[in-house]
Amino acid sequence: LERDAVLEQLNAAVGAGALVLTANQRLSRTLRRMYDEAQARAGRRVWNSARILPLAAWLRQTWSEAALCGGLEPRFLLSDCQAEAIWRRIIESSPESAELVGVREAAVSAVEAWRLMYAYRLPWNEALFAAHDDWAAFFRWAAAFRRECDEHGWIDEARVADRVAEAAATRCIPLPPSVLLAGFDEFTPQQQLLLDALGSAGCAPQTLAEAPASPEITRTSAADTFAELGAAAHWARALLESGASRAGIVIPRLAALRDDVERIFEEVLHPERRSSPDAPAPAAFHISAGRPLSAYPIIAASLNALELGAPGLALNQAGCLLRSPYLAGGDAEATSRALLDVALRRLRRAEISIDTVRQFATRQDATYYSPQFAKLLDACAAVRTGFPKAAPPSAWARSVDLMLQAAGWPGDRTLNSVEYQAAGRWRELLERFASLDIAARDWSAGRAFARLRELAGETRFQPEDEDAPLQIMGVLEAAGASFDHLWITGLDDRSWPSPARPHPFLPLSLQRRHKLPHSSPEREMEFSRQALARLKSSAPRIVVSWPEREGDFELRPSFLIEAAPFKPLSSPPASIRRARLEVIEDAAPALAAERASGGVSILKRQAECPFRAFAEFRLGAKPLEAGELGISPADRGSAAHRALELLWARLESHARLMALAPEELERIAAECAREALRRDGLRGSEFQRRFVDMERERLARLLLEWLQLERSRRPFTVARREEKRSFEIGGLTIDGRIDRVDVLDDGREIILDYKSNAPSVAAWNGERPDEPQIPFYAISNPSMIAAVAFGQLAPGAVRFKGYAEQEDLLPGAKSFPGAHDAADYDSLEQLIAAWRPRLERLAADFRAGRAAVDPKDGDKTCSNCHLGGLCRVRDTGGGAAGEDGDGA
Ligand code: SF4
């Protein structure tokens, strides 16, 4: 719409006392702002505020005013949230609920079908609905809903327009002198009836402005949706840099792509926020689609805080609460609470009791001493003890308030604008939640809090900033908006028009006869044409685009845009997902000490990626432990190592193994498995105890299976178990622990490393070995070595994997010459000699501070690493820290 023409019409209408009704909330705000700015520009200091509001809001307002002055039958108007709760209760108690995958989804869909029934004036013809189970179920639910509304004197928003139309026709409600309509592509039959009634009552509605002169339209395409969004973002940036102040981008699938859109536009329009995300700069763009309210950290904290004071907490939830700044003392105890989180994670339990958290938090001598957190736990527990068994939602809303007060939510610091607005929406949400008394009287705490979480997830919230020079919108939100430049994305032949999607609860014949939205390809075509025509009237300069591919599908432009002249993208945008950072080459300081803690893992990490070794062993950037249900793989592995150590402490040699009777071996294996699993922390709940019992039986069977393999070997004596060894290599002293060393009759030794899933022996070879432990033990071993091997401890697959000097020395080991992956070496001795310089170089590099972001196998290596956010490998395009690899 031409801005001046709009303003002229708006001024005239408002000056004459007209009511302006818009298709959506966004347009109401825009027109109101335009009108107010025009008054201010005209030098007025005071003026009557314009009555501009969305049609739905006017209907609600009119209903309330008319009910007060007796112009309409007095009925209580249900909010959307209340109506949905009633639908949900009706569906839950219906026989069909047992067949439903989700009652909530069914209720949302039923509310929509109910609204369409009234909006398109569909007949309630039971015979038509009886033809399909889903239609019939909806018909019965709708009858129950109508009955319940009549019994209680309620009305819902789907029917308000009909009543207001009746009242307008009989002039028993106050009406404005005239009505101006803005942003409507079409009117439903129900809306048309209302407009007709207003017309017959003497206030015939007018429509705001006509389309401007033909816009200049160009057509372009990009490789895929991300490239298309990236191109649009670069186009917008160029416009804003040239001084444009009113640009728009329409993205038909905005709700689904919202997070990607935000990321891409942030990277292009606000690159400065990469390094300082909280920089207080005005936003260049505003996205009309909101994120779920529960996704905002301040709201996530309030929802998590509802669990405070419960007997147990999921470990991750405890971590979120401990790291949250939105609870009392969150800033003052930020460090100690983060350390407390680390300490609790070391317990490796999936769930943690509040008593344990309190005990840890009150240890005065610990680095994680967090007395304020302990205090808020007690305060929340006290509130929780007052919880009733069952109560209506309004009572639970008060309990939520008390819990949050006890937790000190939203924290001690001043909230920024986004947090402040989100907290405001949370309070509105609590009011909506409290209003659900109409549908429920006896919710348990669990059910009430689950519903509150659902509501927070369903509520979309976007901080207001419609002054931003670039507006990013969906198709419907763009209704009535006007820009200097507009880009419309996603206009490919599969989506524009999109395939028909008839409503599942309404008879298809009815939907097609009454031309419901999405009911047929023809209806979709009509919608696409109308929407595109409306968008084309929104700006004098327009770009339309489509992605050339989506997954395996090749896409073409929608035929609705084929007539526009094609202009290829002038310069393909730099890849948005791999935008490069400035890389400064700067080696880390060399290690001052000659000894490094971390053991042989230092060499493993240095080979894998030098930056990872540096970050983990010099910066201490270790991943947080995750809680495990039952026994973690790490605990299982340690128990197996410990059990084998105990086992060989008793058996000592192959000869004794062969001498023992099977029953005796079974008894020893069972005792060793029991002893190995006797560890604090493994036992706890009854649930945990059962896991430990099962693991004990599994481990005992595994030991016996392993001993069967050992029996097939040549005679040996176990000389050393879990032997600690320090060895100086490449100027660095590294401490290691060898699982086991056997001695043969001739004095030569066999080095063994137990693994639950052993890799191939190739993992020891190459310049950057994946598994340098065995090579390290081999080069540090003072005696002659006859074999080196992994001992794979996997039920049904116990075996040795390794190298041996002779063929029958160790079952499964490769012998020389011609050993697999070591064909260049004639003997094990030669291979071990080749390992030495490689390990020396890795150790020397670590000591020298060589910390390049240089993953050994690119993405494959990075996919097993937790440090992507720290090393920024994706931002730099992968290991781009310099060929010489000194970047840190
Ligand atoms: S994510 Fe990749 S590049 Fe970054 S530290 Fe880990 S392995 Fe190295």
Coordinates of C-alpha atoms and ligand atoms in Angstrom, one line a residue, residues 608-609 611-612 853-855 858 861-862 865-868 871 873, ligand 1:
E608 CA 43.6 -36.8 17.2
C609 CA 43.7 -33.0 17.3
F611 CA 43.9 -28.3 20.0
R612 CA 41.9 -30.9 21.8
V853 CA 42.8 -26.9 15.2
D854 CA 43.7 -29.8 13.1
P855 CA 41.3 -32.8 13.5
G858 CA 38.1 -33.8 9.7
T861 CA 37.1 -36.7 14.3
C862 CA 35.1 -33.7 15.3
C865 CA 34.6 -34.2 20.3
H866 CA 32.8 -31.9 22.7
L867 CA 35.0 -28.8 22.0
G868 CA 33.4 -27.6 18.7
C871 CA 37.8 -24.3 18.9
V873 CA 36.3 -25.3 13.8
Ligands
SF4_1 S1 35.9 -30.2 17.5 FE1 37.4 -31.0 16.0 S2 38.8 -29.4 15.7 FE2 37.7 -28.8 17.5 S3 39.0 -29.6 19.2 FE3 37.6 -31.2 18.7 S4 38.6 -32.5 17.2 FE4 39.7 -30.5 17.3

